[in-house]
N, CA, C and O atoms as a printed pandas DataFrame, in Angstrom:
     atom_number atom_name residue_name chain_id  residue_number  x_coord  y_coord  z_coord
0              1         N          UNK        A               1  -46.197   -7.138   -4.230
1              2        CA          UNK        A               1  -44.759   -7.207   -4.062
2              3         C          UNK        A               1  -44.299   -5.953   -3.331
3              4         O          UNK        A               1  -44.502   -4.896   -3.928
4              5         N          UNK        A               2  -43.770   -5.899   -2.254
5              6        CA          UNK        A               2  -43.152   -4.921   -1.370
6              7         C          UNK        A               2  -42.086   -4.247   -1.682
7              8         O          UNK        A               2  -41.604   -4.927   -2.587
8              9         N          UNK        A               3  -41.316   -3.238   -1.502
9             10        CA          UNK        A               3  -40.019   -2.857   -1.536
10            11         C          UNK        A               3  -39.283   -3.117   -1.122
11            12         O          UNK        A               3  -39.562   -3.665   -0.056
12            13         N          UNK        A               4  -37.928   -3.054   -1.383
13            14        CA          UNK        A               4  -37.125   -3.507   -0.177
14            15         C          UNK        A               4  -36.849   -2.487    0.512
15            16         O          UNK        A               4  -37.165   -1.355    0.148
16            17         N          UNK        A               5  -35.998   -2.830    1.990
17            18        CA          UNK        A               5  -35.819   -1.828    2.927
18            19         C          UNK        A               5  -34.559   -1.564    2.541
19            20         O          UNK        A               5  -33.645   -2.314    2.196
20            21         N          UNK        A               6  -34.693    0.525    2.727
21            22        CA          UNK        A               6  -33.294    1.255    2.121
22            23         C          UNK        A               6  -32.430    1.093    2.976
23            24         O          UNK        A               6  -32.661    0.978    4.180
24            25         N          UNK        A               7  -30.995    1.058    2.286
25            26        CA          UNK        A               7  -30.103    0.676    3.012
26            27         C          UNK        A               7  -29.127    1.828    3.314
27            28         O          UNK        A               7  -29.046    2.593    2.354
28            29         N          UNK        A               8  -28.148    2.277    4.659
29            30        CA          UNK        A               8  -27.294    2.754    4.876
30            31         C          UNK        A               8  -26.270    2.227    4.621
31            32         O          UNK        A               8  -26.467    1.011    4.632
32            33         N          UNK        A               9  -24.814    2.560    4.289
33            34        CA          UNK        A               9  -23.770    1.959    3.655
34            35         C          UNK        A               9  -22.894    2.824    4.911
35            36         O          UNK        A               9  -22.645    4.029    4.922
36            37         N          UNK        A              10  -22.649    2.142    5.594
37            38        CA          UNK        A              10  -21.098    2.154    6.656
38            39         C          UNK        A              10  -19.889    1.847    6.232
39            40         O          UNK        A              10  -19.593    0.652    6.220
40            41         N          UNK        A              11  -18.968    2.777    5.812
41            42        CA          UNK        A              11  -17.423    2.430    5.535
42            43         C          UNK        A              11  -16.553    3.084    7.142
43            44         O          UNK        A              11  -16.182    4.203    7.495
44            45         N          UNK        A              12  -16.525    2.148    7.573
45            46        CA          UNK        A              12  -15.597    1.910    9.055
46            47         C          UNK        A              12  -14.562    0.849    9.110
47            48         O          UNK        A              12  -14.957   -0.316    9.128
48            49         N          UNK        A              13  -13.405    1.072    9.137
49            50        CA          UNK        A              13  -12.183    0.490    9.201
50            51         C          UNK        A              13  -12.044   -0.711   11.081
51            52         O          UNK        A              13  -11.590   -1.830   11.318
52            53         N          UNK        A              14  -12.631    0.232   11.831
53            54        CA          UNK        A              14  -12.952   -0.190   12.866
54            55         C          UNK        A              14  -14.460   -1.279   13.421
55            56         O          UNK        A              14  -15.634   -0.909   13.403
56            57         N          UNK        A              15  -14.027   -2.416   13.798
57            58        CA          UNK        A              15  -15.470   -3.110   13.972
58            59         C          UNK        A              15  -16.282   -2.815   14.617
59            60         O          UNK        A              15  -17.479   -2.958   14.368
60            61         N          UNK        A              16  -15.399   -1.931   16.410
61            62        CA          UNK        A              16  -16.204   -1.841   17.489
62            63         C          UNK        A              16  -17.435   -0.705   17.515
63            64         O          UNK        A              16  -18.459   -0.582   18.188
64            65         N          UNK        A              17  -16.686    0.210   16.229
65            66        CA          UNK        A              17  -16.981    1.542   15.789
66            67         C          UNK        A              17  -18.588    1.129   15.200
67            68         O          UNK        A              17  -19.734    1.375   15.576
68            69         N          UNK        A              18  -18.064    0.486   14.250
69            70        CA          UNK        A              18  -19.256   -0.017   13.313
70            71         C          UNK        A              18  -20.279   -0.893   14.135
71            72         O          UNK        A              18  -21.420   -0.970   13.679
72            73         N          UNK        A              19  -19.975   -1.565   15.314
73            74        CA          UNK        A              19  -20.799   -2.361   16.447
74            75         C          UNK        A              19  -22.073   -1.166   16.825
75            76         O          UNK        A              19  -23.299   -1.207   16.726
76            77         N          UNK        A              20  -20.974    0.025   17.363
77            78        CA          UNK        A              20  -22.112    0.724   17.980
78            79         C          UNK        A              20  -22.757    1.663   16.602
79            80         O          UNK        A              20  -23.774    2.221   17.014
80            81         N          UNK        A              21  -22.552    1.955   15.384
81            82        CA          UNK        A              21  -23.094    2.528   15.138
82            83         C          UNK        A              21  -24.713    1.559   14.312
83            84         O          UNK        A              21  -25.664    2.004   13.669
84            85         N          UNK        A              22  -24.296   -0.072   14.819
85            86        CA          UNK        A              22  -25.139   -0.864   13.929
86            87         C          UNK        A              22  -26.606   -0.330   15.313
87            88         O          UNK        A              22  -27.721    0.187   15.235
88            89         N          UNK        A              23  -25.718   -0.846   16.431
89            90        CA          UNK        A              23  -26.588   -1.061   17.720
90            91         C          UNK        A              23  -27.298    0.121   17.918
91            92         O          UNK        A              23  -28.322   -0.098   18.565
92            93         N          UNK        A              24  -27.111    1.581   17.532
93            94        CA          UNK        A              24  -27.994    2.503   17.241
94            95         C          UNK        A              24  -28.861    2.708   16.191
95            96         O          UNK        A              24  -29.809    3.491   16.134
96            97         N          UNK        A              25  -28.481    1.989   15.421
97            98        CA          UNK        A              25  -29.581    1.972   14.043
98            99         C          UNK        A              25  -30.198    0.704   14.426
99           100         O          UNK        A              25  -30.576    0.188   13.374
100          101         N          UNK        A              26  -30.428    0.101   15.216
101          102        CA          UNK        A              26  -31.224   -1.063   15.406
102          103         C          UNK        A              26  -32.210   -0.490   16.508
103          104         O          UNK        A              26  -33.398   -0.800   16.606
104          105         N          UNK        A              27  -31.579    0.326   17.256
105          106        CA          UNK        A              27  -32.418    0.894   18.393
106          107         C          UNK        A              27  -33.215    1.987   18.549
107          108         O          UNK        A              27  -34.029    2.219   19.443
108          109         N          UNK        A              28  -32.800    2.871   17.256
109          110        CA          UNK        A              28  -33.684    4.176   17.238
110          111         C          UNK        A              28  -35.006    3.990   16.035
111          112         O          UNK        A              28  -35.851    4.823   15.704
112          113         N          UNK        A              29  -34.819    2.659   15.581
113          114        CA          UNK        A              29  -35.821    2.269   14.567
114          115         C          UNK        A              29  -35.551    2.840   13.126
115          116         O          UNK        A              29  -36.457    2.669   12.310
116          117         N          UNK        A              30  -34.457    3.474   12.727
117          118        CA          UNK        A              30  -34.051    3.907   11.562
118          119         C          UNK        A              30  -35.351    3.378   10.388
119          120         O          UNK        A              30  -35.913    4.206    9.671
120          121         N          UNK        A              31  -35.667    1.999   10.351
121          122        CA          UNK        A              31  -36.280    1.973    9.129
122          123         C          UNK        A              31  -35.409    1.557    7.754
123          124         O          UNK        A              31  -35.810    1.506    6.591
124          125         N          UNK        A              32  -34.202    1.305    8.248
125          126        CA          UNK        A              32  -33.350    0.872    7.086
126          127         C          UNK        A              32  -32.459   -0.264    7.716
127          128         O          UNK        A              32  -32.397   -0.459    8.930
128          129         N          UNK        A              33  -31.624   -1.154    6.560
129          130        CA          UNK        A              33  -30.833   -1.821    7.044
130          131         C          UNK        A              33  -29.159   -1.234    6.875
131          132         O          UNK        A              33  -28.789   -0.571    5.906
132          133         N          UNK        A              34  -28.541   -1.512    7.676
133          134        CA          UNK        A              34  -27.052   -0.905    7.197
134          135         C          UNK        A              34  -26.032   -1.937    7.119
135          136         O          UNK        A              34  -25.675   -2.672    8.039
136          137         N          UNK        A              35  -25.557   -1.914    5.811
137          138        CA          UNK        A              35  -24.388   -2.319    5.192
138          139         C          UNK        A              35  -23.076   -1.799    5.476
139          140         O          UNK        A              35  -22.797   -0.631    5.205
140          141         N          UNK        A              36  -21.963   -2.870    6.190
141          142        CA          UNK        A              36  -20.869   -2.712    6.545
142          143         C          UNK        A              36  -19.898   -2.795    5.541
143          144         O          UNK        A              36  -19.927   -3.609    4.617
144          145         N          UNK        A              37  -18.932   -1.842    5.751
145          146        CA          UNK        A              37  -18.006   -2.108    4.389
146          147         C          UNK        A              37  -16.766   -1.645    5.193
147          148         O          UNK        A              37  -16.805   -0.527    5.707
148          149         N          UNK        A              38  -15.166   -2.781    5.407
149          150        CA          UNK        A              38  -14.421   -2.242    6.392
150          151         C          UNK        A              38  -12.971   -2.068    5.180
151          152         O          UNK        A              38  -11.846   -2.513    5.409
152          153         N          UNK        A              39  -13.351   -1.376    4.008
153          154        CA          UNK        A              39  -12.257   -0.765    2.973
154          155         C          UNK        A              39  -12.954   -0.356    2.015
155          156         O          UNK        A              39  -13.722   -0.996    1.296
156          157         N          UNK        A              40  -12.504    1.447    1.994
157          158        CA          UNK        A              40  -13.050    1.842    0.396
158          159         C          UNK        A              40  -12.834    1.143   -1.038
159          160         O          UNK        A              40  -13.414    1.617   -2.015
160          161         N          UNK        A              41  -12.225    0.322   -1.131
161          162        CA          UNK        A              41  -12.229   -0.444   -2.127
162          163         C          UNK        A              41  -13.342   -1.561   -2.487
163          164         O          UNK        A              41  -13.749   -1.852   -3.612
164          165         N          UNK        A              42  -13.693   -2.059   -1.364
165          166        CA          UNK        A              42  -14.875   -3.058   -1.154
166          167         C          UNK        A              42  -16.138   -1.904   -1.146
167          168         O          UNK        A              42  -16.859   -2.420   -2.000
168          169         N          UNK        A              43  -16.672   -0.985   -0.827
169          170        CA          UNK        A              43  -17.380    0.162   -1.230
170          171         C          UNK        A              43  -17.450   -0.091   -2.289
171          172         O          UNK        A              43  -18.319   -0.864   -2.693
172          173         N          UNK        A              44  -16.248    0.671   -3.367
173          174        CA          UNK        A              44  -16.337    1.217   -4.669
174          175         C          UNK        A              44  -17.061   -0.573   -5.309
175          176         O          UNK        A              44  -18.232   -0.798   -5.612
176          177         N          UNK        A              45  -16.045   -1.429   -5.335
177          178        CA          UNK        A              45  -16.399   -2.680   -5.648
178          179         C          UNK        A              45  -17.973   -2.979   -5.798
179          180         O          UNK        A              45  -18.325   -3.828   -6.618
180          181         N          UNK        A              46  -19.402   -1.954   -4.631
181          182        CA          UNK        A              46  -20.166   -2.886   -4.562
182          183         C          UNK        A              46  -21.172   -1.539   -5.285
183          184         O          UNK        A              46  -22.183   -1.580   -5.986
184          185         N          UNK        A              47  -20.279   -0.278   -4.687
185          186        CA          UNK        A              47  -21.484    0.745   -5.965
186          187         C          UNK        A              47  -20.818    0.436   -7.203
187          188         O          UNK        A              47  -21.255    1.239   -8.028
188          189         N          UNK        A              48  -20.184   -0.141   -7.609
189          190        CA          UNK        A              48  -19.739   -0.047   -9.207
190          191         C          UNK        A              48  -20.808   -1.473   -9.873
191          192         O          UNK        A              48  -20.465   -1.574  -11.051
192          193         N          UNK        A              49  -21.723   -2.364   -9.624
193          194        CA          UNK        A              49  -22.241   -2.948   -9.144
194          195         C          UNK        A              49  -23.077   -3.333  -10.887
195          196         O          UNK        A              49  -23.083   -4.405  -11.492
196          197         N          UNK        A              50  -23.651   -2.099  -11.257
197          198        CA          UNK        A              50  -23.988   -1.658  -12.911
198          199         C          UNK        A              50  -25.521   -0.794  -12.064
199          200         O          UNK        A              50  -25.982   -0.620  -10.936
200          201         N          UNK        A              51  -25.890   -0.395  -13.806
201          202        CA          UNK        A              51  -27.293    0.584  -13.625
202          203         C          UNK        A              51  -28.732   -0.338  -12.927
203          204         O          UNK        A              51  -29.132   -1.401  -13.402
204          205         N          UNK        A              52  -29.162    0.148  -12.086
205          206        CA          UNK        A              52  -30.101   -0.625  -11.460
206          207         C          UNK        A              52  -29.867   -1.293  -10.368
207          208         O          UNK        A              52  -30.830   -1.896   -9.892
208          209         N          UNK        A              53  -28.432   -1.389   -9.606
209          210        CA          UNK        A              53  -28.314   -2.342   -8.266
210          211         C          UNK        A              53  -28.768   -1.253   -7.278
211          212         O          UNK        A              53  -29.243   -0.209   -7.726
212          213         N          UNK        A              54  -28.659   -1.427   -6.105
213          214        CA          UNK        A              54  -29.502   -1.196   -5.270
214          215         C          UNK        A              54  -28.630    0.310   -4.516
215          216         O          UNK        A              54  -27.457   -0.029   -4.362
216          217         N          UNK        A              55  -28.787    1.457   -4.137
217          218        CA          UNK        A              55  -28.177    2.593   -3.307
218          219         C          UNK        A              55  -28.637    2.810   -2.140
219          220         O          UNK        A              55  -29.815    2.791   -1.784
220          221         N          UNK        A              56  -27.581    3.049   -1.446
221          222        CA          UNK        A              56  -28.438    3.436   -0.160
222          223         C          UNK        A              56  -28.643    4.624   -0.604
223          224         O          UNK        A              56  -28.371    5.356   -1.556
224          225         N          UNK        A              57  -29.589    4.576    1.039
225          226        CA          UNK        A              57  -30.093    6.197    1.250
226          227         C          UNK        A              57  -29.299    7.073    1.512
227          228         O          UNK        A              57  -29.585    8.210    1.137
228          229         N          UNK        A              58  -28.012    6.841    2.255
229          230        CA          UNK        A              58  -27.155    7.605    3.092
230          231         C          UNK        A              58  -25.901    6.377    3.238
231          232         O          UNK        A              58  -25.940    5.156    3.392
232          233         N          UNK        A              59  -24.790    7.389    3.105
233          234        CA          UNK        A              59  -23.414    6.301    3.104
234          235         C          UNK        A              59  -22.538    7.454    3.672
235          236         O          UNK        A              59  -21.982    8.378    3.078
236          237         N          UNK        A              60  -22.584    7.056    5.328
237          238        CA          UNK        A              60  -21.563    7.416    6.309
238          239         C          UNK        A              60  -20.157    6.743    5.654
239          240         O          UNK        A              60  -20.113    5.634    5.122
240          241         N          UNK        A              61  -19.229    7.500    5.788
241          242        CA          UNK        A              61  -17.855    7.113    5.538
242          243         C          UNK        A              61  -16.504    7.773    6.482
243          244         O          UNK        A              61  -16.227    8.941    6.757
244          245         N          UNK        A              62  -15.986    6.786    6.745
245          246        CA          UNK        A              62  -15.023    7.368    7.306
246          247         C          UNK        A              62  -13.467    7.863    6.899
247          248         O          UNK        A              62  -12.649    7.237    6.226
248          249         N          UNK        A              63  -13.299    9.397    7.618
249          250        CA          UNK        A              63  -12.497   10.096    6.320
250          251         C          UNK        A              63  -11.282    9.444    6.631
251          252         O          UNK        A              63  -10.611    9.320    5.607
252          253         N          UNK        A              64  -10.765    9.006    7.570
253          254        CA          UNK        A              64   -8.602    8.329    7.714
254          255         C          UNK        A              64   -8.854    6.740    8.024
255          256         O          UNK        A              64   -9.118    6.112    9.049
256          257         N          UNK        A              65   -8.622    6.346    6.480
257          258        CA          UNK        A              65   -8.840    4.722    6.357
258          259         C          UNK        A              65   -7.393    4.194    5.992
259          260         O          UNK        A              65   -6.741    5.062    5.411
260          261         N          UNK        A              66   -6.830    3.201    6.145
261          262        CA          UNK        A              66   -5.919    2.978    5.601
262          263         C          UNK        A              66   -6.036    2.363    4.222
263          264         O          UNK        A              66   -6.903    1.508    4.045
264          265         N          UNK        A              67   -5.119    2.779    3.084
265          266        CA          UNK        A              67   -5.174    2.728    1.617
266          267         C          UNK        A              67   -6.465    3.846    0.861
267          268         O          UNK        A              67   -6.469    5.072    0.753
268          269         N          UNK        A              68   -7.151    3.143    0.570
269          270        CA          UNK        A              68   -8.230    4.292   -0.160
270          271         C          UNK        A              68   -8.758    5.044    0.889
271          272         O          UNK        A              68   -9.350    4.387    1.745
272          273         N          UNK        A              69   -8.687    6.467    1.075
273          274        CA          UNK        A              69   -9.012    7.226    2.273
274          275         C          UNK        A              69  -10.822    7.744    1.762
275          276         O          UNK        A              69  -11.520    7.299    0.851
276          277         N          UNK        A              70  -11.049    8.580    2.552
277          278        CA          UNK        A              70  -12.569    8.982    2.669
278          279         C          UNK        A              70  -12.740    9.935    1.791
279          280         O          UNK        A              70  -13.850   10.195    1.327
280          281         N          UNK        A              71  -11.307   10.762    1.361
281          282        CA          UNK        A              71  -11.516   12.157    1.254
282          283         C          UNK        A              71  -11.653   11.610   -0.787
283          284         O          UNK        A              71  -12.495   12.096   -1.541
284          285         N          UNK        A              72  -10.512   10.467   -1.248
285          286        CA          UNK        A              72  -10.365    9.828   -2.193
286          287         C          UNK        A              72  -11.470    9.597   -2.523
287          288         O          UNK        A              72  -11.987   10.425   -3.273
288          289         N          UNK        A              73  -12.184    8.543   -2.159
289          290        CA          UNK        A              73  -13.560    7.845   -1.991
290          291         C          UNK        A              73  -14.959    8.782   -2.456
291          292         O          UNK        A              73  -15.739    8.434   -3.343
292          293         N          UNK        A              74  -15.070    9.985   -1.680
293          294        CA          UNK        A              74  -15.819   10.654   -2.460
294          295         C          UNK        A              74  -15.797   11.533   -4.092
295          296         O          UNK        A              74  -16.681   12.066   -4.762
296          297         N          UNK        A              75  -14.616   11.383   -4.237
297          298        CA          UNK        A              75  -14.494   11.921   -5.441
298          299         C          UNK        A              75  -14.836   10.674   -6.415
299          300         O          UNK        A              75  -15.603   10.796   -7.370
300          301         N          UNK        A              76  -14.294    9.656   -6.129
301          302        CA          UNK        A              76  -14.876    8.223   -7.177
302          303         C          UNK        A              76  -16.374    8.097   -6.945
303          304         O          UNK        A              76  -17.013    7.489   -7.804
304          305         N          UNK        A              77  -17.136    8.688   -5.692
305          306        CA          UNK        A              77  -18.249    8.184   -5.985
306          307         C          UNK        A              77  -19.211    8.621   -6.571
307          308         O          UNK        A              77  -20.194    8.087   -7.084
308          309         N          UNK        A              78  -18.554   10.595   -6.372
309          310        CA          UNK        A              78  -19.196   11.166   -6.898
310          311         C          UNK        A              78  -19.230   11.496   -8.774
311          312         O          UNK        A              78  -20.133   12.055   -9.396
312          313         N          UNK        A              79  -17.882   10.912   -9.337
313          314        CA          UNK        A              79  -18.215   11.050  -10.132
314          315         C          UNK        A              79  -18.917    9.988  -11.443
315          316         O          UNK        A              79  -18.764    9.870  -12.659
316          317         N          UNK        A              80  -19.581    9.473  -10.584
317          318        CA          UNK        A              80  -20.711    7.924  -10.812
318          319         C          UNK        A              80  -21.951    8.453  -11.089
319          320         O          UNK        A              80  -22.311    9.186  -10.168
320          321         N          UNK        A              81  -22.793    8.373  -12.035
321          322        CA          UNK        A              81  -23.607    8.987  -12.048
322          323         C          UNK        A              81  -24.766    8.879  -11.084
323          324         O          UNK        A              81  -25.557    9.745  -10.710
324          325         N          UNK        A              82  -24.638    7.240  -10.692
325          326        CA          UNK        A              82  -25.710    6.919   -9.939
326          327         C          UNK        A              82  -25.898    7.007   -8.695
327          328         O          UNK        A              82  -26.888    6.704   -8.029
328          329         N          UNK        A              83  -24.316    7.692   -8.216
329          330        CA          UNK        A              83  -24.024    8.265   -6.406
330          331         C          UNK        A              83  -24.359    9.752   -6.467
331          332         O          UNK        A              83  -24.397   10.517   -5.503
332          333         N          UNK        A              84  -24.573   10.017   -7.624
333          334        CA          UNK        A              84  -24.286   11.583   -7.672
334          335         C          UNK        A              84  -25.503   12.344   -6.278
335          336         O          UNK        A              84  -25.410   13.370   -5.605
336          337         N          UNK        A              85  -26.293   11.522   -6.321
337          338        CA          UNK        A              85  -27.305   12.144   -5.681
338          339         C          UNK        A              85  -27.629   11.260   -4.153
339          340         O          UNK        A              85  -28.623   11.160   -3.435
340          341         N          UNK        A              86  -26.161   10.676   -4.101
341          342        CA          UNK        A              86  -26.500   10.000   -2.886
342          343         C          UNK        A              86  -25.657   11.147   -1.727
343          344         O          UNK        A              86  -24.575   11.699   -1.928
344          345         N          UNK        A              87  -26.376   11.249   -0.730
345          346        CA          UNK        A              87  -25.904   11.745    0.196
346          347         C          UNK        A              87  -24.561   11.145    0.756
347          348         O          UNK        A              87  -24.615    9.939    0.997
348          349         N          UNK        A              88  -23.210   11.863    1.036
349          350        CA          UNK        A              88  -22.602   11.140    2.055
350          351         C          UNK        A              88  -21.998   12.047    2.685
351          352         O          UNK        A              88  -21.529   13.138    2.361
352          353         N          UNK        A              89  -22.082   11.284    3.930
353          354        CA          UNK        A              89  -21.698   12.483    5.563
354          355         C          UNK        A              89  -20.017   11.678    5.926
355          356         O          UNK        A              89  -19.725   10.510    5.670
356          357         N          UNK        A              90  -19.221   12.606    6.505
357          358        CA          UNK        A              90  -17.845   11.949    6.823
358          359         C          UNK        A              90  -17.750   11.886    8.186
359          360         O          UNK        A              90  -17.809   12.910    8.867
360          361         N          UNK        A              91  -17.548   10.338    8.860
361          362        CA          UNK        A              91  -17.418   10.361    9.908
362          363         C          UNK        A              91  -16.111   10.827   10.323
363          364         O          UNK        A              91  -15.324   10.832    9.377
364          365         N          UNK        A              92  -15.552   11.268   11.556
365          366        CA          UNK        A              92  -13.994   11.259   11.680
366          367         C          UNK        A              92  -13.927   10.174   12.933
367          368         O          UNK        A              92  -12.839    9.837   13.400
């Protein structure tokens, strides 16, 4: 039985944004799949998920979203126990 492949978690409000950043992770061979998410709420929704669902490796987010912002977003995720140790970088 194999692993599954780790996933990146994209929170981009923008599609075209999220187009190219899919079309570079398809092209530089990342090695992971990336998950689109176009509202921090749908995020929180899918890490709140329970103990054992699946984390990415890395969850780019973008910091000026409309409603739940980026800057918001990391404070809910971080205080999760199971994000605690997830990396996340802020796109602008």
């Amino acid at each position: 039985m194999g692993s599954a492949m780790p996933e990146l978690w994209l929170l981009e409000d923008s599609e075209a944004d999220a187009e190219v950043f899919g079309h570079a992770a398809k092209t530089t061979k990342l090695g992971a799949s990336v998950r689109y998410f176009q509202s921090g709420d749908a995020l929180l929704a899918a890490a709140a998920l329970g103990e054992g669902a699946p984390r990415p490796v890395l969850a780019l987010l973008d910091l000026n979203l409309p409603g739940l912002d980026g800057r918001e977003l990391i404070t809910r995720l971080k205080e999760s126990a199971a994000f605690r140790s997830v990396p996340l970088v802020m796109v602008l």
